mmCIF file of C-alpha atoms in Angstrom:
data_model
loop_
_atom_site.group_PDB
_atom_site.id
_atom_site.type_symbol
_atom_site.label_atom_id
_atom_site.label_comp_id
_atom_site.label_asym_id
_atom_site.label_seq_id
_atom_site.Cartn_x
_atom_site.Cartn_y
_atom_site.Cartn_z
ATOM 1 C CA UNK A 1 -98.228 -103.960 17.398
ATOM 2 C CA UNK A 2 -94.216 -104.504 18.329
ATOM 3 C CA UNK A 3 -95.530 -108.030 20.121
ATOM 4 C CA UNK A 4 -96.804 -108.808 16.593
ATOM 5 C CA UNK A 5 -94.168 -108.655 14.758
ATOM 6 C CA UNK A 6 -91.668 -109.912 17.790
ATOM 7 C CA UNK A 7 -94.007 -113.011 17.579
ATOM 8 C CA UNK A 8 -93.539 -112.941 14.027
ATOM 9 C CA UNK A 9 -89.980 -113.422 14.321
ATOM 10 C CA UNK A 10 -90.117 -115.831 16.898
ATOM 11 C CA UNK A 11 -91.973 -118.124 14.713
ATOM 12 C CA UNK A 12 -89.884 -117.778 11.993
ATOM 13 C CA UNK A 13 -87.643 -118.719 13.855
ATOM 14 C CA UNK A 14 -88.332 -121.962 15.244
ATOM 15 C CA UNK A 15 -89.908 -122.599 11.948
ATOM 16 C CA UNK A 16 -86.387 -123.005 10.596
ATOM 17 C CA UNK A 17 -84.978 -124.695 13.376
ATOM 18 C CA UNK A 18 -88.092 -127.450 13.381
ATOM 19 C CA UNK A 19 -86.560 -128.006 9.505
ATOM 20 C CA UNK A 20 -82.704 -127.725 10.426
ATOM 21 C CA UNK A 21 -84.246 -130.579 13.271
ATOM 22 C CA UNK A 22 -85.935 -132.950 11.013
ATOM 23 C CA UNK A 23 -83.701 -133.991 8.278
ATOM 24 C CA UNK A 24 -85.877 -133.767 4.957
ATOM 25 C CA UNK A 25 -88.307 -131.077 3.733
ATOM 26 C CA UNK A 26 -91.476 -132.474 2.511
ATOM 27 C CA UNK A 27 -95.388 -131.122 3.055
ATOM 28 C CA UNK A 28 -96.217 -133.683 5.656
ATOM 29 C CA UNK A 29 -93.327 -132.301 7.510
ATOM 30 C CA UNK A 30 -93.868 -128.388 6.679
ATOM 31 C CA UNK A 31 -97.453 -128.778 7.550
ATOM 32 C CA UNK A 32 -96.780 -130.291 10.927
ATOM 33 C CA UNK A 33 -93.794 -127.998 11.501
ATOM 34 C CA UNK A 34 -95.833 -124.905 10.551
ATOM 35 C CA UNK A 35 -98.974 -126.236 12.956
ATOM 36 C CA UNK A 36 -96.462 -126.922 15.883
ATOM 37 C CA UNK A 37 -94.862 -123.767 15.633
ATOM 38 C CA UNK A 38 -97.825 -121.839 15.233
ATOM 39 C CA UNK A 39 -98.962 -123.145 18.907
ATOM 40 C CA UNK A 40 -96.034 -122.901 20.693
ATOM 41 C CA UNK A 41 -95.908 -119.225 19.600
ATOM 42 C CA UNK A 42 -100.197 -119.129 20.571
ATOM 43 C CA UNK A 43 -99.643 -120.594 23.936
ATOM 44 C CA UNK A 44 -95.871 -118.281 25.031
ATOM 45 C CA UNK A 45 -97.225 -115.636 23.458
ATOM 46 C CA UNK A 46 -97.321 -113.660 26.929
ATOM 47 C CA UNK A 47 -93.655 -114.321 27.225
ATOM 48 C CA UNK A 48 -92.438 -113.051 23.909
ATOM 49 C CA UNK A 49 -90.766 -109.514 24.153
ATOM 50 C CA UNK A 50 -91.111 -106.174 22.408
ATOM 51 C CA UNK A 51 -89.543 -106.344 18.977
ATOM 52 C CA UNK A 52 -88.373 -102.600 20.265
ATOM 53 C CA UNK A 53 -85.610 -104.860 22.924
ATOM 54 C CA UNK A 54 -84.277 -106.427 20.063
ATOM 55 C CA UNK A 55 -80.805 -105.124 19.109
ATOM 56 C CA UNK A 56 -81.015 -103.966 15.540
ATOM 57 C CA UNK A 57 -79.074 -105.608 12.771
ATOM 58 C CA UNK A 58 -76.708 -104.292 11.019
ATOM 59 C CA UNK A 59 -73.496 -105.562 9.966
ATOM 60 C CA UNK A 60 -71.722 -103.821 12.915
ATOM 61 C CA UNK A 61 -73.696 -105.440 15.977
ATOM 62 C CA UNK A 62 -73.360 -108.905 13.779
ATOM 63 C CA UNK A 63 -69.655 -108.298 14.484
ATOM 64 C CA UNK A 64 -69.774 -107.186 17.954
ATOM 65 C CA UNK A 65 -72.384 -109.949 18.931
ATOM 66 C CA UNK A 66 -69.785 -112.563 17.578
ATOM 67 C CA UNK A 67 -66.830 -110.662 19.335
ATOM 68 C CA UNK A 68 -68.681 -110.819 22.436
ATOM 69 C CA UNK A 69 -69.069 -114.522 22.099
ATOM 70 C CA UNK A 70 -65.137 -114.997 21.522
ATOM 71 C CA UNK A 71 -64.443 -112.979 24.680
ATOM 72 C CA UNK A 72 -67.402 -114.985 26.174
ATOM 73 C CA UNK A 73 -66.084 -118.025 25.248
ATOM 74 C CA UNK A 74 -62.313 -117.259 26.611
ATOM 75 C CA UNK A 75 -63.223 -116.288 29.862
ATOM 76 C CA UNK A 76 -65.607 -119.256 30.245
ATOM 77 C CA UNK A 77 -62.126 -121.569 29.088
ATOM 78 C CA UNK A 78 -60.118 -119.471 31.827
ATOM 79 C CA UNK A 79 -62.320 -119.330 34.557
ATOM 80 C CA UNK A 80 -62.833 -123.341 33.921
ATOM 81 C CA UNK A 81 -59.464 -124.179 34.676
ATOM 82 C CA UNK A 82 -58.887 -121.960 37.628
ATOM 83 C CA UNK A 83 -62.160 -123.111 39.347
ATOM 84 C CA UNK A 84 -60.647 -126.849 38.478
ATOM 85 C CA UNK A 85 -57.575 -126.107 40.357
ATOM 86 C CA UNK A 86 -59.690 -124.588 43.312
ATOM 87 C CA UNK A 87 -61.480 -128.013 43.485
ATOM 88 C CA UNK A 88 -58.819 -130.255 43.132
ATOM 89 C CA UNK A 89 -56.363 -128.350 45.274
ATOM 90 C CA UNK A 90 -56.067 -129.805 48.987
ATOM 91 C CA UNK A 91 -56.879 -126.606 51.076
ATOM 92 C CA UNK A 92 -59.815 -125.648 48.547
ATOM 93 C CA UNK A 93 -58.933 -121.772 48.559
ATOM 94 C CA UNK A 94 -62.183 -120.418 48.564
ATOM 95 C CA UNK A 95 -64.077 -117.515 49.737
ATOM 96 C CA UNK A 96 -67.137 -117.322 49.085
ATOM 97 C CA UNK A 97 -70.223 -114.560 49.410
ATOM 98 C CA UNK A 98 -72.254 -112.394 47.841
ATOM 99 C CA UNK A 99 -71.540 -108.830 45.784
ATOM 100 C CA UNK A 100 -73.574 -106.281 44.708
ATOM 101 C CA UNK A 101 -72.280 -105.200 41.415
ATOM 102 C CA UNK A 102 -74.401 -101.940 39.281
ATOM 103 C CA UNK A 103 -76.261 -102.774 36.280
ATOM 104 C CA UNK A 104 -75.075 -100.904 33.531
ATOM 105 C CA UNK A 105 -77.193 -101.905 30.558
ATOM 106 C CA UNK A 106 -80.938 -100.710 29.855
ATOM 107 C CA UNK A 107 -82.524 -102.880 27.766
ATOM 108 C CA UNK A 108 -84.293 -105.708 29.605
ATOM 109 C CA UNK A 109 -83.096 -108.711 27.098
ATOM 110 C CA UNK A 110 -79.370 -107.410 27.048
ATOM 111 C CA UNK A 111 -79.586 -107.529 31.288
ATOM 112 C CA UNK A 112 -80.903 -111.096 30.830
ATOM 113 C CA UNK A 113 -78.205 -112.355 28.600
ATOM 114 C CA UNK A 114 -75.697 -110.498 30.590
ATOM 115 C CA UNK A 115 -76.896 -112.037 33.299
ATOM 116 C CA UNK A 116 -76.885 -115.654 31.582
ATOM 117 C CA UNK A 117 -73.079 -114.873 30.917
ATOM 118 C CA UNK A 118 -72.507 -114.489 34.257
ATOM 119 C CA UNK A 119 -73.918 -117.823 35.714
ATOM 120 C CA UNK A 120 -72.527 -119.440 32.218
ATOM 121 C CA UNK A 121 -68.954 -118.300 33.579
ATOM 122 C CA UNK A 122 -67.327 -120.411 36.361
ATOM 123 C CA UNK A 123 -67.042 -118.536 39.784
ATOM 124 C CA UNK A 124 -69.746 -116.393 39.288
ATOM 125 C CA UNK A 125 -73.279 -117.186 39.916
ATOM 126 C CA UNK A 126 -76.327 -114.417 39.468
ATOM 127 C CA UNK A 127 -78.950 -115.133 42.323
ATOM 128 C CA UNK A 128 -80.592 -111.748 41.829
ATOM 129 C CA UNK A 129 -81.141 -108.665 40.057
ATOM 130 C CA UNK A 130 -83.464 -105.869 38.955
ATOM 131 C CA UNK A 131 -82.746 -102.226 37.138
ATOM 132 C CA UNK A 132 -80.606 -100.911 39.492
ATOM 133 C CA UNK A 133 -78.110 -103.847 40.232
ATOM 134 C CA UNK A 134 -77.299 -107.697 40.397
ATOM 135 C CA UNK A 135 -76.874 -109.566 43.124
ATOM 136 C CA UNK A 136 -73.735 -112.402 42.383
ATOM 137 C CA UNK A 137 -72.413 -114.965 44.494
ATOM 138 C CA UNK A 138 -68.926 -115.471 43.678
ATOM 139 C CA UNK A 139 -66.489 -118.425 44.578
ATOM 140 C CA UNK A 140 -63.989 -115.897 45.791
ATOM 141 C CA UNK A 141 -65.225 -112.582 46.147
ATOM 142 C CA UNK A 142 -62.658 -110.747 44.561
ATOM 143 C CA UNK A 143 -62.965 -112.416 40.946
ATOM 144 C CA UNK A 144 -66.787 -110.840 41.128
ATOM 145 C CA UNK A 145 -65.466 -107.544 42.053
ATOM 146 C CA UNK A 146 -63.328 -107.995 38.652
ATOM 147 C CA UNK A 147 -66.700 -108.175 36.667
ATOM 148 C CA UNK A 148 -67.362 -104.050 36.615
ATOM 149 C CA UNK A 149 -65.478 -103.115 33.985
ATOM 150 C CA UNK A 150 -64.339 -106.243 32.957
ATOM 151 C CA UNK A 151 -64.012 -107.027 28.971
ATOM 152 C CA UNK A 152 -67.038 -108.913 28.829
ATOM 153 C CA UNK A 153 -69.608 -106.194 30.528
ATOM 154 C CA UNK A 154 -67.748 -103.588 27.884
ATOM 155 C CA UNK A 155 -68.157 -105.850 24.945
ATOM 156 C CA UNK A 156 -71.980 -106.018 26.365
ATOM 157 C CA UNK A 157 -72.072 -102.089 26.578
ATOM 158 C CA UNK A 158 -70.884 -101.844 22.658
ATOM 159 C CA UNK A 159 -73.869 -103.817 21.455
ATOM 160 C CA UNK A 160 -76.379 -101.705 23.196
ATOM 161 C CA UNK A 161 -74.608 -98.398 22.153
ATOM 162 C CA UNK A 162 -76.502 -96.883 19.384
ATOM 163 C CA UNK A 163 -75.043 -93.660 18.559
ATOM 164 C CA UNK A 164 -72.907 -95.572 15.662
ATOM 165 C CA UNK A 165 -75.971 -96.848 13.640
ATOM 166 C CA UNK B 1 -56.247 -138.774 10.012
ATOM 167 C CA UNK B 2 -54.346 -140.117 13.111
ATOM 168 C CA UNK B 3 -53.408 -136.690 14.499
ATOM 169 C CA UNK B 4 -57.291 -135.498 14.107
ATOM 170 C CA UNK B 5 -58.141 -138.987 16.099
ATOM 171 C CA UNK B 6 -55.663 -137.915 18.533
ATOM 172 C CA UNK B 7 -56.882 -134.529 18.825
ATOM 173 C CA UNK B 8 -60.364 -135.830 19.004
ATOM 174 C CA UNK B 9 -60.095 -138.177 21.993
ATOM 175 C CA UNK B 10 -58.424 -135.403 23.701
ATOM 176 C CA UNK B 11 -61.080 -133.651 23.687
ATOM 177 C CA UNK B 12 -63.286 -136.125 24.830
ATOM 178 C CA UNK B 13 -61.155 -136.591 27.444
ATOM 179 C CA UNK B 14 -60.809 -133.371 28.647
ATOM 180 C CA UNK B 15 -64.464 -133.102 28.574
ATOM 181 C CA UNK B 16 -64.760 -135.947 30.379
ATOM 182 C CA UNK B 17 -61.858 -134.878 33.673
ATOM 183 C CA UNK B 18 -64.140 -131.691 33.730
ATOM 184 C CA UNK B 19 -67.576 -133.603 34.272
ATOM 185 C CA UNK B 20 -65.092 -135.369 37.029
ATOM 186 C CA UNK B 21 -63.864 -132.194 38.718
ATOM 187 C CA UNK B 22 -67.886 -131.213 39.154
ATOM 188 C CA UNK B 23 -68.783 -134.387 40.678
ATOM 189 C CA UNK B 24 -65.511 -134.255 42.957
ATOM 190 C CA UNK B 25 -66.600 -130.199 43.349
ATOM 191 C CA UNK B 26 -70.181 -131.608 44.367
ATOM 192 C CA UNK B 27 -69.234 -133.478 46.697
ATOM 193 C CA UNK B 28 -66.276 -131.703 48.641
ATOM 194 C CA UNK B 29 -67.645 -127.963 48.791
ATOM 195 C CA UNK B 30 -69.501 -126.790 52.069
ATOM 196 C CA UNK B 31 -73.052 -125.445 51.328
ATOM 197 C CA UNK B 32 -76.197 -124.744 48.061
ATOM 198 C CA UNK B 33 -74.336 -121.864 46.184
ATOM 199 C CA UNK B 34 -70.696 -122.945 46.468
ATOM 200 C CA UNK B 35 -71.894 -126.648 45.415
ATOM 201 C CA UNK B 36 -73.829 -125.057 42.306
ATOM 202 C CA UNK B 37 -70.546 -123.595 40.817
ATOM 203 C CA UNK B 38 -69.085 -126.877 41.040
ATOM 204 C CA UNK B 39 -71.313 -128.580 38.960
ATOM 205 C CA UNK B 40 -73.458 -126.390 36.590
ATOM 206 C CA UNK B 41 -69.938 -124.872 35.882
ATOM 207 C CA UNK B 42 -68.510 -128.207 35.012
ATOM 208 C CA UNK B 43 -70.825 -129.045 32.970
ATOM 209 C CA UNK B 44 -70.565 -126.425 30.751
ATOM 210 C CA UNK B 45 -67.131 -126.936 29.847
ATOM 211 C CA UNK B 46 -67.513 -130.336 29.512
ATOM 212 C CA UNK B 47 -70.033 -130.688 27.592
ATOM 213 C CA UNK B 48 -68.307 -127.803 24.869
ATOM 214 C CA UNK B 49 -65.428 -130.187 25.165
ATOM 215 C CA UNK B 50 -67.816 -132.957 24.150
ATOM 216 C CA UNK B 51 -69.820 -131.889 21.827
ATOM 217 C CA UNK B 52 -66.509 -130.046 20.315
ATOM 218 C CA UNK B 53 -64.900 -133.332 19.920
ATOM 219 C CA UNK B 54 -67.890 -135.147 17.955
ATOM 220 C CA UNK B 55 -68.356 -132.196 15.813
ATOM 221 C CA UNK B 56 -65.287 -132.736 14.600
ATOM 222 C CA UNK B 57 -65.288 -136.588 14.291
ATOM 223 C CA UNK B 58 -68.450 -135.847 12.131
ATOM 224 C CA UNK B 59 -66.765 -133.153 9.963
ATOM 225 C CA UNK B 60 -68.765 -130.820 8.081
ATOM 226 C CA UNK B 61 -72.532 -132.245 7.568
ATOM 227 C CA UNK B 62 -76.073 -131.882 8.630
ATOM 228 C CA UNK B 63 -75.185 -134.282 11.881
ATOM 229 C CA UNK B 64 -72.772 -131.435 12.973
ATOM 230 C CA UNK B 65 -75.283 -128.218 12.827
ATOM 231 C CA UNK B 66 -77.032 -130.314 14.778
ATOM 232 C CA UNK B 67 -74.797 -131.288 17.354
ATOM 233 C CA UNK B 68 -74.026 -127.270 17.293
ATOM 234 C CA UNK B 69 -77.409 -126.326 18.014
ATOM 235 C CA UNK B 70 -77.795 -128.753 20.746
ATOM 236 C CA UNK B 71 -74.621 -127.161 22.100
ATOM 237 C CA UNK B 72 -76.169 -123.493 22.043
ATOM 238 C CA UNK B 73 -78.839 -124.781 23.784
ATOM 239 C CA UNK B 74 -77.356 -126.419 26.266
ATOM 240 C CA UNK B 75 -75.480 -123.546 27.131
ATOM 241 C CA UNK B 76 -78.891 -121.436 26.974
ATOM 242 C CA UNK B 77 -80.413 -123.273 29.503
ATOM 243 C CA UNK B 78 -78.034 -124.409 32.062
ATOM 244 C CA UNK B 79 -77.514 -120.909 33.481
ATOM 245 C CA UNK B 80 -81.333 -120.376 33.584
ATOM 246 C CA UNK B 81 -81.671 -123.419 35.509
ATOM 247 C CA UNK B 82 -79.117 -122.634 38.027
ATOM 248 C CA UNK B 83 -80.088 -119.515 38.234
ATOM 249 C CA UNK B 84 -83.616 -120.813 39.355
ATOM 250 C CA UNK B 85 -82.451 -123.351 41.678
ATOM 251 C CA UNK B 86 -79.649 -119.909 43.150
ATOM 252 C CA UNK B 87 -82.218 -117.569 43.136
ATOM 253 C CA UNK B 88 -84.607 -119.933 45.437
ATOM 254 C CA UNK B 89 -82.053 -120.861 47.854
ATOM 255 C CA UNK B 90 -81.184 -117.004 48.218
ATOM 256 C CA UNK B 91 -85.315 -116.326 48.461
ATOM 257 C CA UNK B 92 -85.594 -118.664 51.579
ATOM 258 C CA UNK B 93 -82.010 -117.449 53.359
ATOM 259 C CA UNK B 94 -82.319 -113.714 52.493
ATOM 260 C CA UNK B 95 -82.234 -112.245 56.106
ATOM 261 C CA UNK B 96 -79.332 -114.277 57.365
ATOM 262 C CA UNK B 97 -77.042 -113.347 54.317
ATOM 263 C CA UNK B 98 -74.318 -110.859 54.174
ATOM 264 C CA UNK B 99 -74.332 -108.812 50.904
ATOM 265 C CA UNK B 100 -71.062 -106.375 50.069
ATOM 266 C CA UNK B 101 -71.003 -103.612 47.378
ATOM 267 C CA UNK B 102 -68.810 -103.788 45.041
ATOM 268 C CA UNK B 103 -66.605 -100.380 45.599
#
């Protein structure tokens, strides 16, 4: 029943982004959209996941998703320069190897996406992880012991917090 | 308009130096996993800086949401890629590696 209406979703979702894609709305195009659509969610349907992972809306995650991506987006900008400097500098400072850091979150889509924003930030590189903990190779070590209780794993912790909804 | 140009091919120059410090990254770093943050990092940046800079030469249209959504989903799937190509190169070494905790 929740993989219904998760699918649900899903197609309504790339049904709007097959028409933000294709530049006019017309029939020919809705028909073909809503046919294409309606087979890519047939054939993933297996992948799709629980509607109950989903974070739910209200106006209050909106703003911590979007104040997650600003802190996201910062430490992506910072980490950029400073593994620029490690590659252009003449000694290359690195040390490199891997750290076991605790997973904190419990919902199987927020460890994914926190996961994602690791890799996505310079430095830091998830190989591995299951419920207990992820495995992260880091460019130097320390900068990956930095992560627990870092600003970004907090702002991750706020949007699965439910007690204010 | 000139100061918007200027900003404009700033970015696109930026964006460009950091596509340059992956290759240089690719080619100077020792082994798999220190190589992969050179370039899949790189790119990232870069390409924001990129796509950043057109969105801007475009101003506010259609063109632009697009460019934006290419943009998310560039950064969707370059960690899941490097992830797959990380997590298959740790698969094959595992014995041989040294793993520390955290504390």
């Amino acid at each position: 029943m929740n993989k219904k209406y998760g699918a649900i979703l899903f197609f309504i979702l790339i049904f709007i982004f097959w028409f933000v894609l294709s530049f006019e709305i017309s029939i020919t195009i809705a028909v073909i959209g809503f046919l294409v659509s309606s087979m890519v969610v047939f054939f993933n349907y297996d992948l799709i996941f629980n509607s109950q992972e989903i974070t739910k809306l209200t106006i209050r995650t909106i703003v911590r998703f979007f104040v997650l991506i600003f802190i996201l987006v910062i430490n992506i900008i910072k980490s950029n320069i400073e593994v620029a400097k490690i590659v252009l500098s003449k000694k290359m400072p690195i040390d490199p190897g891997f750290v076991k850091i605790k997973q904190k979150l419990k919902k199987e889509l927020n460890q994914a996406l926190f996961a994602n924003a690791i890799t996505l930030t310079p430095g830091t590189l998830t190989v591995d992880m299951n419920h207990e903990e992820i495995v992260v190779h880091g460019l130097v070590k320390e900068k990956v012991k930095h992560l627990e209780g870092s600003s970004l794993e907090k702002a991750f912790l706020d949007l699965e917090e439910k007690k204010h909804d | 308009m000139i100061v918007v140009d200027i900003i404009i091919i700033l970015f696109l120059l930026s964006g460009t130096f950091f596509f340059f410090v992956g290759v240089v990254g690719l080619l100077r770093m020792p082994n798999v996993f220190t190589r992969m943050h050179a370039t899949t990092k790189c790119d990232t940046m870069g390409a924001g800086l990129i796509f950043a800079g057109l969105i801007m030469w475009q101003g506010f249209s259609f063109i632009s949401a697009n460019i934006l959504l290419i943009l998310i989903f560039v950064w969707l799937t370059n960690p899941t890629a490097a992830h797959a190509i990380a997590k298959t190169a740790y698969k094959r070494m595992e014995d041989s590696l040294e793993i520390e905790d955290s504390e």
